[in-house]
XYZ file of C-alpha atoms in Angstrom:
613
model
C -1.358 57.251 50.152
C 1.086 59.768 48.660
C 3.268 60.165 45.654
C 6.182 58.114 46.929
C 4.130 54.948 46.401
C 3.892 55.564 42.673
C 6.643 53.735 40.827
C 8.628 55.656 38.192
C 8.176 54.841 34.545
C 10.662 52.464 32.991
C 13.209 53.879 30.596
C 14.726 50.613 29.445
C 14.050 47.807 27.031
C 10.247 47.818 27.156
C 9.909 51.301 25.705
C 12.336 50.464 22.913
C 10.954 46.975 22.384
C 9.757 47.657 18.868
C 12.159 49.033 16.318
C 10.742 51.560 13.832
C 9.047 49.809 10.949
C 9.500 51.560 7.598
C 6.894 49.237 6.051
C 4.077 50.612 8.224
C 0.989 51.095 6.109
C 1.355 48.928 3.078
C -1.908 50.516 1.998
C -2.104 53.838 0.182
C -0.601 56.766 2.077
C -3.808 58.712 1.533
C -5.884 56.052 3.284
C -5.164 55.179 6.906
C -6.807 52.285 8.730
C -7.063 51.891 12.494
C -8.565 48.874 14.254
C -10.409 49.101 17.582
C -10.551 45.992 19.804
C -12.353 46.432 23.090
C -13.248 44.526 26.243
C -11.039 41.540 25.564
C -11.081 40.611 29.271
C -8.034 38.450 28.658
C -7.391 35.689 31.156
C -4.376 33.439 30.774
C -6.023 30.052 30.271
C -2.713 28.219 30.700
C -1.162 30.399 33.397
C 1.717 29.468 35.666
C 0.110 30.194 39.035
C 3.424 29.541 40.831
C 1.344 27.828 43.495
C 2.082 24.604 45.405
C -1.664 24.146 45.935
C -3.082 24.150 42.403
C -1.234 23.691 39.138
C -4.377 23.823 37.050
C -6.687 21.244 35.488
C -4.964 18.800 33.135
C -6.402 19.066 29.626
C -5.842 15.800 27.696
C -6.535 17.619 24.431
C -3.427 19.789 24.791
C -1.339 18.028 27.430
C -1.264 21.294 29.416
C -2.762 22.427 32.695
C -5.716 24.760 32.141
C -6.414 27.664 34.463
C -9.978 28.323 33.396
C -13.187 29.441 35.066
C -16.264 27.229 35.238
C -18.961 27.300 32.590
C -21.405 27.989 35.425
C -19.578 31.233 36.176
C -19.427 32.196 32.481
C -23.186 31.767 32.093
C -23.802 34.097 35.026
C -21.472 36.811 33.766
C -21.875 39.464 31.086
C -18.562 38.268 29.652
C -16.798 35.032 28.861
C -13.617 34.228 30.772
C -12.004 31.471 28.726
C -12.773 31.290 24.989
C -12.176 35.032 24.577
C -8.450 34.279 24.936
C -8.602 32.530 21.568
C -10.950 35.182 20.168
C -8.320 37.861 20.808
C -5.672 35.911 18.940
C -8.095 35.231 16.063
C -8.833 38.961 15.804
C -5.113 39.786 15.672
C -4.584 37.112 13.021
C -7.374 38.725 11.000
C -5.701 42.130 11.313
C -2.416 40.585 10.229
C -4.060 39.271 7.046
C -5.664 42.653 6.407
C -2.286 44.382 7.011
C -3.846 46.738 9.557
C -1.033 47.784 11.866
C -2.469 50.530 14.068
C -4.573 48.929 16.817
C -6.404 50.790 19.586
C -7.621 48.929 22.687
C -10.210 50.940 24.680
C -9.862 49.239 28.047
C -10.725 46.033 29.901
C -7.904 44.412 27.986
C -7.492 42.042 30.952
C -9.863 40.457 33.399
C -9.127 42.382 36.618
C -5.504 43.309 35.965
C -3.819 40.375 37.716
C -0.121 39.742 36.973
C -0.839 36.463 35.152
C -3.282 38.205 32.827
C -1.352 41.436 32.236
C 1.809 39.489 31.411
C -0.101 37.156 29.058
C -1.530 40.237 27.321
C 1.940 41.773 27.135
C 3.360 38.589 25.616
C 0.710 38.514 22.879
C 1.225 42.196 22.006
C 4.994 41.721 21.976
C 4.653 38.852 19.488
C 2.513 40.794 17.000
C 4.521 43.983 17.416
C 7.902 42.357 16.926
C 6.970 39.946 14.129
C 4.306 41.844 12.194
C 4.981 45.523 12.902
C 1.683 46.128 14.716
C 1.520 49.171 16.958
C -0.848 49.071 19.906
C -2.366 51.950 21.879
C -4.001 50.958 25.143
C -6.113 52.755 27.702
C -7.386 51.615 31.068
C -10.787 50.112 31.857
C -12.470 49.418 35.170
C -11.282 45.783 34.986
C -7.639 46.670 34.443
C -6.541 48.558 37.565
C -9.483 47.436 39.741
C -7.799 49.372 42.528
C -5.376 52.187 41.637
C -2.511 50.764 43.708
C -3.420 47.086 43.533
C -4.232 44.767 46.399
C -5.016 41.255 47.557
C -7.603 39.483 45.406
C -9.009 36.094 44.489
C -11.573 34.175 42.463
C -13.769 31.380 43.779
C -14.836 29.923 40.444
C -11.866 28.322 38.708
C -12.557 24.832 37.393
C -11.035 22.246 39.733
C -9.570 18.834 39.032
C -12.827 16.941 39.726
C -15.199 19.390 37.993
C -16.057 21.366 41.114
C -15.128 24.992 41.763
C -11.593 25.751 42.870
C -10.952 28.972 44.783
C -7.646 30.754 44.258
C -6.612 33.664 46.485
C -3.641 35.905 47.005
C -3.629 34.951 50.662
C -5.166 32.084 52.635
C -7.013 34.610 54.814
C -9.148 35.879 51.924
C -11.504 32.884 51.718
C -11.894 31.399 55.162
C -13.300 27.870 55.561
C -12.611 27.004 51.916
C -9.963 24.828 50.343
C -8.435 27.747 48.481
C -5.157 27.586 46.628
C -2.848 30.550 47.150
C -1.075 32.414 44.374
C 0.201 35.966 44.115
C -0.593 35.795 40.392
C -4.268 36.355 41.215
C -3.749 39.621 43.124
C -4.607 43.001 41.640
C -1.926 45.033 39.976
C -2.325 48.807 40.077
C -1.383 51.648 37.731
C 2.377 51.479 38.400
C 2.697 47.798 37.556
C 0.217 47.726 34.647
C 1.550 50.816 32.876
C 5.120 49.603 33.417
C 4.389 46.206 31.876
C 2.644 47.844 28.900
C 4.926 50.880 28.624
C 5.591 50.259 24.935
C 1.903 50.437 24.055
C 0.914 54.072 24.491
C 1.241 54.659 28.207
C 4.713 56.117 27.644
C 6.472 57.725 24.644
C 7.868 55.576 21.847
C 10.569 56.617 19.380
C 8.231 55.484 16.593
C 5.683 58.182 17.388
C 5.766 61.655 15.882
C 4.513 63.217 19.117
C 3.421 62.188 22.615
C 2.067 64.211 25.550
C 0.096 63.889 28.791
C -2.361 66.238 30.568
C 0.074 67.525 33.200
C 2.572 69.211 30.879
C 2.520 72.032 28.368
C 1.356 71.050 24.910
C 4.474 72.119 23.006
C 4.373 70.495 19.583
C 7.057 72.580 17.864
C 9.726 71.894 20.492
C 8.908 68.216 20.950
C 11.816 65.997 21.970
C 11.548 62.268 22.603
C 14.108 62.423 25.407
C 12.214 65.249 27.111
C 8.958 63.345 26.668
C 10.498 60.292 28.375
C 11.648 62.418 31.304
C 8.252 64.070 31.640
C 6.245 60.848 31.310
C 7.241 59.468 34.707
C 4.027 58.375 36.427
C 4.965 60.541 39.426
C 4.342 63.568 37.194
C 0.919 62.368 36.052
C -1.205 62.565 39.183
C -4.141 64.640 40.377
C -5.536 65.302 43.823
C -8.756 63.406 44.488
C -11.326 65.929 45.718
C -12.925 63.577 48.257
C -9.860 62.013 49.862
C -7.229 64.654 49.127
C -4.893 61.855 48.024
C -2.967 61.735 44.778
C -4.093 59.357 42.036
C -2.535 58.530 38.644
C -4.177 59.604 35.394
C -2.870 57.498 32.505
C -4.361 59.700 29.755
C -2.107 60.579 26.833
C -2.064 62.109 23.367
C -0.084 60.384 20.631
C 0.593 61.022 16.961
C 1.490 57.557 15.645
C 1.835 58.775 12.059
C 1.820 62.281 10.677
C -1.616 63.904 10.794
C -3.410 61.476 13.149
C -3.849 62.367 16.823
C -5.125 59.641 19.137
C -6.416 60.979 22.439
C -6.531 58.281 25.159
C -8.784 59.338 28.038
C -8.413 57.492 31.331
C -11.975 57.650 32.646
C -11.451 55.498 35.746
C -12.705 57.010 39.007
C -11.988 55.568 42.452
C -13.467 56.209 45.872
C -11.595 55.794 49.146
C -12.718 54.590 52.551
C -10.852 53.340 55.586
C -12.778 50.052 55.480
C -12.059 48.881 51.940
C -9.236 51.261 50.999
C -9.891 51.965 47.295
C -12.777 50.775 45.150
C -13.445 51.506 41.496
C -16.496 52.873 39.753
C -18.014 51.664 36.500
C -20.103 54.791 35.930
C -17.568 56.504 33.695
C -17.601 60.134 32.594
C -20.629 61.090 34.700
C -18.190 60.828 37.620
C -14.985 61.650 35.764
C -16.408 65.030 34.798
C -16.321 65.959 38.496
C -13.326 63.989 39.768
C -11.113 64.565 36.732
C -12.165 67.969 35.465
C -8.497 68.696 34.620
C -9.101 66.478 31.588
C -11.636 68.893 30.099
C -9.130 71.768 30.189
C -6.587 69.530 28.486
C -9.082 68.346 25.845
C -9.844 71.975 24.950
C -6.140 72.671 24.413
C -5.653 69.467 22.410
C -8.680 70.010 20.160
C -7.735 73.636 19.504
C -4.181 72.655 18.648
C -5.408 69.818 16.417
C -7.669 72.161 14.490
C -4.974 74.802 14.098
C -2.484 72.226 12.813
C -4.897 70.311 10.579
C -4.685 67.089 12.591
C -7.415 64.453 12.638
C -8.327 64.045 16.313
C -9.805 60.704 17.436
C -10.525 60.205 21.111
C -10.936 56.852 22.778
C -11.695 55.695 26.269
C -13.168 52.696 27.975
C -16.289 54.726 28.733
C -18.920 56.098 26.340
C -19.580 59.824 25.973
C -23.074 59.627 24.428
C -26.285 57.764 25.274
C -26.062 54.288 23.720
C -29.665 53.013 23.563
C -30.722 54.935 20.448
C -32.421 57.581 22.572
C -34.478 55.045 24.559
C -32.668 55.289 27.925
C -35.234 57.635 29.495
C -38.089 55.317 28.512
C -36.123 52.325 29.819
C -35.669 54.034 33.178
C -39.414 54.738 33.318
C -40.419 51.153 32.519
C -37.694 49.081 34.174
C -36.320 51.436 36.842
C -33.227 53.675 36.998
C -30.930 50.956 38.364
C -31.805 48.236 35.858
C -30.056 47.425 32.559
C -26.900 49.203 33.844
C -28.694 52.479 33.112
C -26.531 54.284 35.665
C -23.716 53.951 33.109
C -25.539 56.040 30.488
C -23.803 59.427 30.039
C -26.078 62.323 30.890
C -26.771 64.947 28.252
C -24.898 67.429 30.459
C -21.811 65.194 30.374
C -22.051 64.786 26.598
C -22.431 68.541 26.175
C -19.261 69.284 28.166
C -17.063 66.922 26.163
C -18.567 67.939 22.832
C -18.025 71.604 23.671
C -14.435 70.800 24.648
C -13.839 69.713 21.065
C -14.381 65.969 20.792
C -16.077 65.072 17.516
C -15.513 61.333 17.229
C -15.034 58.988 20.178
C -14.519 55.218 20.368
C -15.636 53.481 23.561
C -16.212 50.051 25.039
C -17.435 49.033 28.517
C -21.020 48.178 27.559
C -20.282 45.109 25.378
C -22.636 46.407 22.699
C -22.552 47.572 19.095
C -23.982 51.082 18.712
C -23.524 54.533 17.242
C -24.674 57.436 19.398
C -24.905 61.044 18.251
C -24.977 64.121 20.472
C -25.764 67.546 19.068
C -26.299 70.619 21.204
C -29.341 72.845 20.769
C -27.466 75.368 18.670
C -26.077 72.549 16.496
C -22.651 74.114 17.111
C -21.164 70.917 18.504
C -21.753 67.385 17.266
C -20.142 64.294 18.748
C -20.265 60.723 17.428
C -19.804 57.947 19.988
C -18.819 54.629 18.406
C -19.458 51.686 20.750
C -16.942 48.943 20.032
C -18.365 45.502 20.863
C -16.576 43.105 23.206
C -14.569 40.125 22.023
C -15.891 38.305 25.111
C -19.648 38.661 24.538
C -22.330 38.876 21.863
C -21.791 40.304 19.321
C -18.091 39.411 19.197
C -16.643 41.967 16.795
C -14.088 44.695 16.326
C -14.239 47.905 14.305
C -12.002 49.551 11.766
C -11.869 53.222 10.869
C -10.600 54.162 7.427
C -9.595 57.822 7.329
C -9.742 59.172 3.793
C -9.347 62.852 4.724
C -9.151 64.969 7.860
C -12.951 64.952 8.317
C -14.076 61.760 6.638
C -14.256 58.293 8.182
C -15.497 54.958 6.980
C -16.375 52.711 9.925
C -16.727 48.967 9.453
C -17.721 46.358 12.040
C -16.019 42.985 11.634
C -17.849 40.084 13.334
C -15.634 37.400 14.801
C -17.453 34.294 13.617
C -14.720 31.664 13.363
C -12.314 31.297 16.287
C -9.649 28.617 16.325
C -9.471 26.425 19.455
C -12.952 27.594 20.486
C -13.870 24.110 21.756
C -10.566 23.376 23.469
C -12.153 23.190 26.923
C -15.537 21.677 26.032
C -14.646 18.215 27.395
C -13.624 19.848 30.669
C -16.993 21.625 30.823
C -18.716 18.263 30.329
C -16.827 16.976 33.352
C -18.030 20.040 35.281
C -21.616 19.347 34.177
C -21.398 15.751 35.405
C -20.174 16.957 38.779
C -23.061 19.437 39.048
C -25.556 16.680 38.216
C -24.079 14.235 40.703
C -24.082 16.851 43.459
C -27.534 18.225 42.558
C -26.101 21.706 42.275
C -28.769 24.328 41.422
C -26.313 25.985 39.070
C -26.717 23.293 36.453
C -26.556 24.681 32.932
C -27.813 23.680 29.489
C -25.204 21.628 27.608
C -26.596 22.686 24.212
C -24.170 25.619 24.329
C -21.414 23.038 23.703
C -23.032 22.244 20.343
C -22.356 25.781 19.066
C -20.948 25.555 15.544
C -18.874 28.752 15.730
C -17.917 31.598 18.073
C -20.763 33.862 16.983
C -23.303 31.165 17.817
C -21.461 30.398 21.050
C -21.718 33.995 22.257
C -25.344 34.182 21.150
C -26.130 31.043 23.168
C -24.240 32.603 26.077
C -26.489 35.660 25.808
C -29.625 33.468 25.703
C -28.622 31.611 28.862
C -27.655 34.862 30.571
C -30.998 36.404 29.638
C -32.903 33.461 31.081
C -30.890 32.989 34.275
C -29.966 36.576 35.169
C -31.409 39.401 33.072
C -35.108 38.496 33.166
C -35.200 37.695 36.910
C -33.257 40.825 37.859
C -34.351 43.504 35.375
C -37.843 42.736 34.080
C -41.345 43.253 35.560
C -42.481 39.642 35.995
C -45.866 39.893 34.249
C -44.449 41.826 31.303
C -41.782 39.162 30.782
C -44.397 36.377 30.900
C -46.493 38.072 28.226
C -43.566 38.863 25.929
C -42.292 35.317 26.158
C -45.658 33.796 25.330
C -47.832 36.095 23.206
C -47.840 35.041 19.568
C -47.372 37.531 16.720
C -51.041 37.042 15.790
C -52.163 37.870 19.354
C -49.967 40.983 19.490
C -51.313 42.312 16.191
C -54.833 41.696 17.516
C -54.009 43.511 20.768
C -52.478 46.448 18.893
C -55.844 47.221 17.279
C -57.889 47.150 20.524
C -58.939 50.177 22.533
C -57.438 50.699 25.984
C -60.119 48.931 28.025
C -60.257 45.883 25.765
C -56.455 45.803 25.595
C -55.956 45.547 29.324
C -58.779 43.038 29.713
C -57.254 40.898 26.945
C -53.795 40.967 28.556
C -55.121 40.205 32.041
C -57.034 37.203 30.737
C -54.018 35.973 28.806
C -51.845 36.353 31.907
C -54.293 34.365 34.059
C -54.287 31.559 31.501
C -50.493 31.447 31.471
C -50.314 31.457 35.274
C -52.755 28.540 35.459
C -50.812 26.694 32.762
C -47.192 27.911 33.123
C -46.063 25.418 30.482
C -48.096 27.416 27.977
C -46.517 28.320 24.695
C -43.144 29.652 25.880
C -41.686 29.549 22.379
C -38.019 28.758 21.912
C -37.421 32.178 20.360
C -39.221 35.069 22.065
C -39.520 38.817 21.613
C -37.195 39.241 24.596
C -34.502 37.330 22.693
C -34.956 39.684 19.724
C -34.885 42.672 22.092
C -31.419 41.675 23.323
C -30.238 41.013 19.776
C -31.135 44.633 18.985
C -29.985 46.173 22.273
C -26.611 44.445 22.259
C -26.000 43.862 18.571
C -27.860 46.710 16.865
C -27.561 46.067 13.104
C -25.471 42.942 13.703
C -28.264 41.558 15.873
C -31.008 42.663 13.506
C -29.333 40.677 10.733
C -29.900 37.513 12.797
C -33.661 38.015 13.189
C -35.590 35.950 10.591
C -37.355 37.832 7.798
C -40.839 36.759 8.919
C -40.243 38.222 12.374
C -38.883 41.458 10.894
C -42.065 41.744 8.805
C -44.119 41.157 11.936
C -42.271 43.923 13.826
C -42.760 46.334 10.928
C -46.509 45.646 10.962
C -46.759 45.871 14.752
C -44.791 49.124 14.994
C -47.034 50.700 12.335
C -50.186 49.532 14.110
C -48.971 50.760 17.515
C -48.321 54.276 16.206
C -52.023 54.985 16.795
C -52.338 53.233 20.152
C -52.467 55.263 23.383
C -52.664 54.675 27.118
C -53.805 56.699 30.139
C -50.772 58.261 31.803
C -52.449 58.024 35.219
C -52.987 54.261 35.100
C -50.149 51.756 35.418
C -51.332 48.520 33.855
C -50.192 45.774 31.508
C -51.442 47.624 28.462
C -49.330 50.655 29.332
C -46.233 48.539 30.070
C -46.533 46.720 26.766
C -46.933 49.959 24.794
C -43.928 51.446 26.632
C -41.867 48.368 25.843
C -42.606 48.486 22.143
C -41.791 52.217 22.115
C -38.325 51.255 23.375
C -38.167 48.356 20.926
C -38.969 50.678 18.014
C -36.105 53.050 18.893
C -33.655 50.151 19.029
C -35.092 48.808 15.774
C -34.832 52.151 13.936
C -31.247 52.888 14.991
C -28.367 54.929 13.638
C -26.053 53.048 11.271
C -23.679 50.913 13.324
C -22.388 48.179 11.018
C -20.771 49.764 7.943
C -21.160 53.526 7.573
C -19.436 56.818 6.853
C -19.129 59.951 8.964
C -18.451 63.389 7.538
C -17.427 65.647 10.435
C -17.368 68.794 8.300
C -20.982 68.426 7.193
C -22.154 66.514 10.297
C -23.584 63.610 8.327
C -23.683 59.869 8.882
C -24.624 57.457 6.088
C -25.118 53.716 5.974
C -22.938 51.908 3.425
C -24.717 49.061 1.687
C -22.454 46.044 1.280
C-alpha cells in the first residue's frame, strides 16, 4: 500500500456546506458550552441496501422496511445496534432546546464505518448544521475505519423476514453455505471515504473556524490562511510511516479553533497492524499502542500546548481512547483477581502512557470507547503535571448520557452529565423482536432471550435491562471466577456482615459451607438484584449508577466497607475468603469515586469539586 491509494480531500460543496452563523452562542459571550456525544454506533435502521436479495423487514408500524439487527445479537453485545439511532436524534433535539451549538463526537460515531451508516450519520449532521447552526467536530474510533483503507465486510445477524437471522455480505463469497444477501452498503469504508463524507465536520478546514491545523505542517497561527489550510489538508499530506510494515497510513488528527480562545485538539488514536493473511486489522488498545506507533503526535502535542499557553488559549483534547486509568484506581486489583485479559483491562492506559501525554501538555481530555461514565486523574510524582480524563458514556449502552462542558474562564470548567432517559420511537421495533422471539421458541434456539426487556418504560431502563442480560449471559461466564460469582449472587446482606466480622479461618469455613449448600441446591436464593448487578452499576455508571441503587443497599455497603477495613487475609493462600475481600476492595474504590456527574475542574489550582444539584 502506498500514498497513491489515498484519495485527496474534497474542496467542493461539503466543506462549504454550512454558512457562517452569526447567531452562534446565544448564551453569554463569557460562558461557552460544548457538548460531547460519544460511541453513538449509528446504524441506519431504514437503510437502502441497494440489494436484489434483501430489502429489509417490513415494519407495519411505520410502513417502511427495517434494516435492524436481532435482539439476540444486541443482548450479546456491549452496545445496542438499533434503538441508539433514535437516542442520537433525541440527544441532538435536547441540544437544540438547550441552544448548545458546539458538539464534539469522540469516535465510534458509526457501527463499523459502512457506507449506509456513514451516509446516515452525515445526513443527520447536515440537518442539524443547516437548520439549527450546530457545528460538529468528529474524530475516529475503532468502529469507524475498521480497516484504514476499507474492505469487504458483512454481518450475519440482521433480522430476517420470518424472525430468523439474515446474513448480509459485500460479496457472496464471504459467507459460504448461507443464504446471504449481497450489498456493497455493508462493506467497510476507510479513511479516504469516511473523512471525505464528513469533511465539513472537523476533518478538514471550515471557513467558520478561526484556525485549523494538522500534525504534519508547521503550526503558524499568525500567518493562517483558510485557502492555504485547504491546500495543506489533503489526506495525502497527513500520513506517517508505520514502523512495523513500512507502509504509509493516514492520521486524521487536527487542531481547530471554532471560536476565539477555544482550541479543540482531536487525536486520532487508531492503530492498525498489517499481515499478508488478513491485510489490515485494527486495535482497540488505544494510546498504549499509539504512543509507539504514532509518536509523532507527542511532538505535535508539545508544540500545540506550548502555543496554547503562550497565546492564552483554552486547550481541550479529545479522542476515542482514554488517557488515564478509568476504574477509580482499581485496575491493578482487578487484574489480580480476575486476570489481565478480563474486563477489557488491556484497554487501561498504563501510568507510563498517562505520564507522556500529561508531560506533553494535555490537562483535560474527553474520551469514549469504554461505554462508561468516569473521571480519572493522573498526577506525576512531582505534581508538576496533572491530567483529567473525562469518560463520556455511550448513547448505545448503560448509562446512556452525554456531557457538557461550560467554560467560564481559561482554566475553569463545569462538567455536567445529561442522562438520556426519554427517547422517542424507542419501541418502534418491539413487535418485530416479538416475532423474532417466537421464531427462536419454535426452533428451540439456545439464544432465546427474556422478553421482559420489551416492558422497559424508558430508554434508561431499557439500557439497564440490556446490561443485566449482558451480565448474565456474557460477563459472568467469561470474566468471573465461578465460585465467587455464586457467592456474590446469593449471599444476603446479613450473611456478608456476619462474615465480615469473622477471623480468617472461620471466614473461609463459612464460605465453603455456604458454597456447598448452594451447589447442592442451585435454586437457592439467587435474588433478583445481586451485588454483581450493583457492581456493574458502579463500574459502568459511576455516580449515575450509584443513584439507582436503593438507599437500604447503600447503607448496607457503607456498613460492610467499614467492617471490612479491619479484615485481613494471608497473601500466600488463595481461597474464597481472600477473593471476597479482594472483590470488596475493588468495590470500595468504585463506590468512593471521583466526581463524575456534575462537577467543576480548576486547572490552575488542580482541584475538582462535586456540584450538588
